[in-house]
Coordinates of C-alpha atoms in Angstrom, one line a residue:
M12 CA 0.1 -0.1 0.0
K13 CA 2.8 2.3 0.7
K14 CA 4.1 1.9 -2.8
R15 CA 0.8 2.5 -4.3
L16 CA 0.5 5.7 -2.2
I17 CA 4.0 6.9 -3.4
I18 CA 3.2 6.2 -7.1
R19 CA -0.1 8.0 -6.9
S20 CA 1.2 10.8 -5.1
L21 CA 4.2 11.4 -7.8
I22 CA 1.5 11.3 -10.3
G23 CA -0.7 13.8 -8.4
L24 CA 2.2 15.9 -8.0
V25 CA 2.9 16.4 -11.5
V26 CA -0.9 16.6 -12.5
G27 CA -1.4 19.2 -9.8
A28 CA 1.5 21.5 -10.7
L29 CA 0.2 21.7 -14.2
A30 CA -3.5 21.8 -13.4
V31 CA -3.4 24.5 -10.8
H32 CA -2.1 26.9 -13.5
A33 CA -4.6 25.9 -16.2
I34 CA -7.5 26.3 -13.4
T35 CA -6.3 29.8 -12.5
L36 CA -5.9 30.9 -16.1
F37 CA -9.5 29.6 -16.8
V38 CA -10.9 31.2 -13.7
N39 CA -9.1 34.5 -14.3
Y40 CA -10.2 34.7 -18.1
I41 CA -13.7 33.9 -17.0
S42 CA -14.2 36.2 -13.8
R43 CA -11.8 39.2 -15.3
G44 CA -11.5 38.6 -18.8
E45 CA -7.5 38.6 -18.6
I46 CA -5.1 35.7 -19.0
L47 CA -3.4 35.6 -15.7
I48 CA -1.2 33.0 -14.2
C49 CA -2.1 33.5 -10.7
M50 CA -4.8 35.7 -9.1
P51 CA -4.1 39.3 -8.7
E52 CA -4.6 39.2 -4.8
L53 CA -1.7 36.6 -4.5
I54 CA 0.5 38.5 -7.0
E55 CA 0.1 41.7 -4.8
K56 CA 1.0 39.8 -1.4
L57 CA 4.0 37.8 -2.8
G58 CA 4.9 39.3 -6.0
L59 CA 4.7 37.4 -9.4
T60 CA 7.7 35.0 -8.8
K61 CA 6.8 33.9 -5.6
A62 CA 3.0 33.6 -6.3
I63 CA 3.9 31.2 -9.5
I64 CA 6.0 29.2 -7.1
V65 CA 3.6 29.1 -3.9
Q66 CA 0.8 28.2 -6.5
T67 CA 2.6 25.5 -8.2
V68 CA 3.7 24.0 -4.9
L69 CA 0.3 24.2 -3.3
G70 CA -1.3 22.8 -6.6
A71 CA 1.0 19.9 -6.4
L72 CA 0.3 19.3 -2.9
I73 CA -3.4 19.5 -3.4
S74 CA -3.1 17.0 -6.2
M75 CA -0.8 14.5 -4.3
I76 CA -3.5 14.3 -1.6
A77 CA -6.4 13.9 -3.8
I78 CA -4.7 11.1 -5.9
G79 CA -2.5 9.9 -3.1
G80 CA -5.8 9.7 -1.0
T81 CA -7.3 7.1 -3.2
V82 CA -5.4 4.5 -1.5
L83 CA -8.1 4.9 1.5
F84 CA -10.3 2.9 -1.1
D85 CA -7.8 -0.1 -0.9
I86 CA -8.1 -0.5 2.9
E87 CA -10.1 -3.8 2.9
T88 CA -11.4 -3.3 6.4
W89 CA -13.3 0.0 5.5
S90 CA -16.5 0.0 3.8
L91 CA -17.1 1.8 0.7
L92 CA -19.0 4.5 2.7
R93 CA -16.4 5.2 5.1
A94 CA -13.7 5.4 2.4
T95 CA -15.7 7.7 0.4
V96 CA -16.4 10.0 3.3
A97 CA -12.9 10.1 4.4
H98 CA -11.6 10.7 1.1
C99 CA -14.1 13.4 0.4
A100 CA -13.2 15.1 3.7
L101 CA -9.8 15.0 2.8
I102 CA -10.4 16.5 -0.5
L103 CA -12.8 19.2 0.8
F104 CA -10.2 20.4 3.7
S105 CA -7.5 20.5 1.2
Y106 CA -9.2 22.5 -1.7
L107 CA -10.7 24.8 0.8
T108 CA -7.2 25.5 2.6
V109 CA -5.3 25.8 -0.6
G110 CA -8.4 28.0 -2.3
L111 CA -7.9 30.5 0.6
L112 CA -4.2 30.5 0.5
L113 CA -4.2 31.1 -3.4
S114 CA -6.9 33.8 -3.1
W115 CA -9.4 31.6 -5.4
F116 CA -12.2 32.8 -3.1
S117 CA -12.3 35.3 -0.2
F118 CA -12.6 34.3 3.4
H119 CA -16.1 34.9 4.1
I120 CA -18.9 32.7 4.6
I121 CA -20.9 32.7 1.4
P122 CA -17.7 32.1 -0.7
I123 CA -16.7 29.2 1.5
L124 CA -19.9 27.8 1.5
I125 CA -20.3 28.0 -2.2
M126 CA -16.9 26.4 -2.7
T127 CA -18.0 23.8 -0.1
G128 CA -21.1 22.9 -2.0
G129 CA -19.3 22.9 -5.4
I130 CA -16.6 20.5 -4.3
I131 CA -19.3 18.3 -2.7
I132 CA -21.3 18.4 -5.9
V133 CA -18.4 17.6 -8.3
Y134 CA -17.1 14.8 -6.0
A135 CA -20.6 13.0 -5.8
L136 CA -20.8 13.2 -9.7
I137 CA -17.3 11.9 -10.0
W138 CA -18.0 9.2 -7.5
L139 CA -21.4 8.5 -9.1
I140 CA -19.7 8.1 -12.5
M141 CA -17.0 6.0 -11.1
Y142 CA -19.5 3.5 -9.3
A143 CA -21.4 3.1 -12.4
I144 CA -18.4 2.2 -14.5
W145 CA -17.1 -0.2 -11.6
K146 CA -20.6 -1.7 -11.6
A147 CA -20.7 -2.3 -15.4
E148 CA -17.2 -3.8 -15.0
I149 CA -18.4 -6.2 -12.5
R150 CA -21.5 -7.1 -14.4
N151 CA -19.3 -8.1 -17.1
M152 CA -16.7 -10.0 -15.1
N153 CA -19.8 -11.9 -13.8
R154 CA -21.0 -12.8 -17.1
L155 CA -17.5 -13.7 -18.3
T156 CA -17.2 -16.1 -15.4
E157 CA -20.7 -17.5 -16.1
E158 CA -19.7 -18.2 -19.8
Y159 CA -16.3 -19.7 -18.6
K160 CA -18.1 -22.1 -16.1
K161 CA -20.5 -23.2 -19.2
D162 CA -17.7 -23.9 -21.5
I163 CA -15.7 -25.7 -18.6
E164 CA -19.2 -27.9 -18.2
A165 CA -19.5 -28.3 -21.8
S166 CA -15.8 -29.5 -22.2
E167 CA -16.1 -31.7 -19.4
D168 CA -19.2 -33.4 -20.9
Q169 CA -17.8 -33.8 -24.1
S170 CA -14.6 -35.6 -22.8
S171 CA -16.8 -38.1 -20.8

């Protein structure tokens, strides 16, 4: 499990470092009509170079947590519900913390509630899609198992 955690976290590091800039570019373009690599509030606080470095590091960290945290689903003693709630809470806490640090939204109750709701809705949608995919795969594996059993029985009947 440690090896999977390390591998997934390293994948998350790369994905997050790139995705955080894409997200910030998109948000700035949609909200301000400008193409900015960092939020202006963050640039004002830290300067452009430090803002880019901090944003890259925090983006990598949040993605490492999100992707690395999927090992929670590998804990065999945990129910799917427990792993899902733990992973969702981990992501929610991480995104809210990083979002506040990177000035993606202000430290007021309404923006925090909106972000919380958005994160939970997106998480639930992704979870439902993945659940449907897993369920279809399990159904297919069960069908293949039944076909295999029938083939074995048929070959045993022919050899008798």
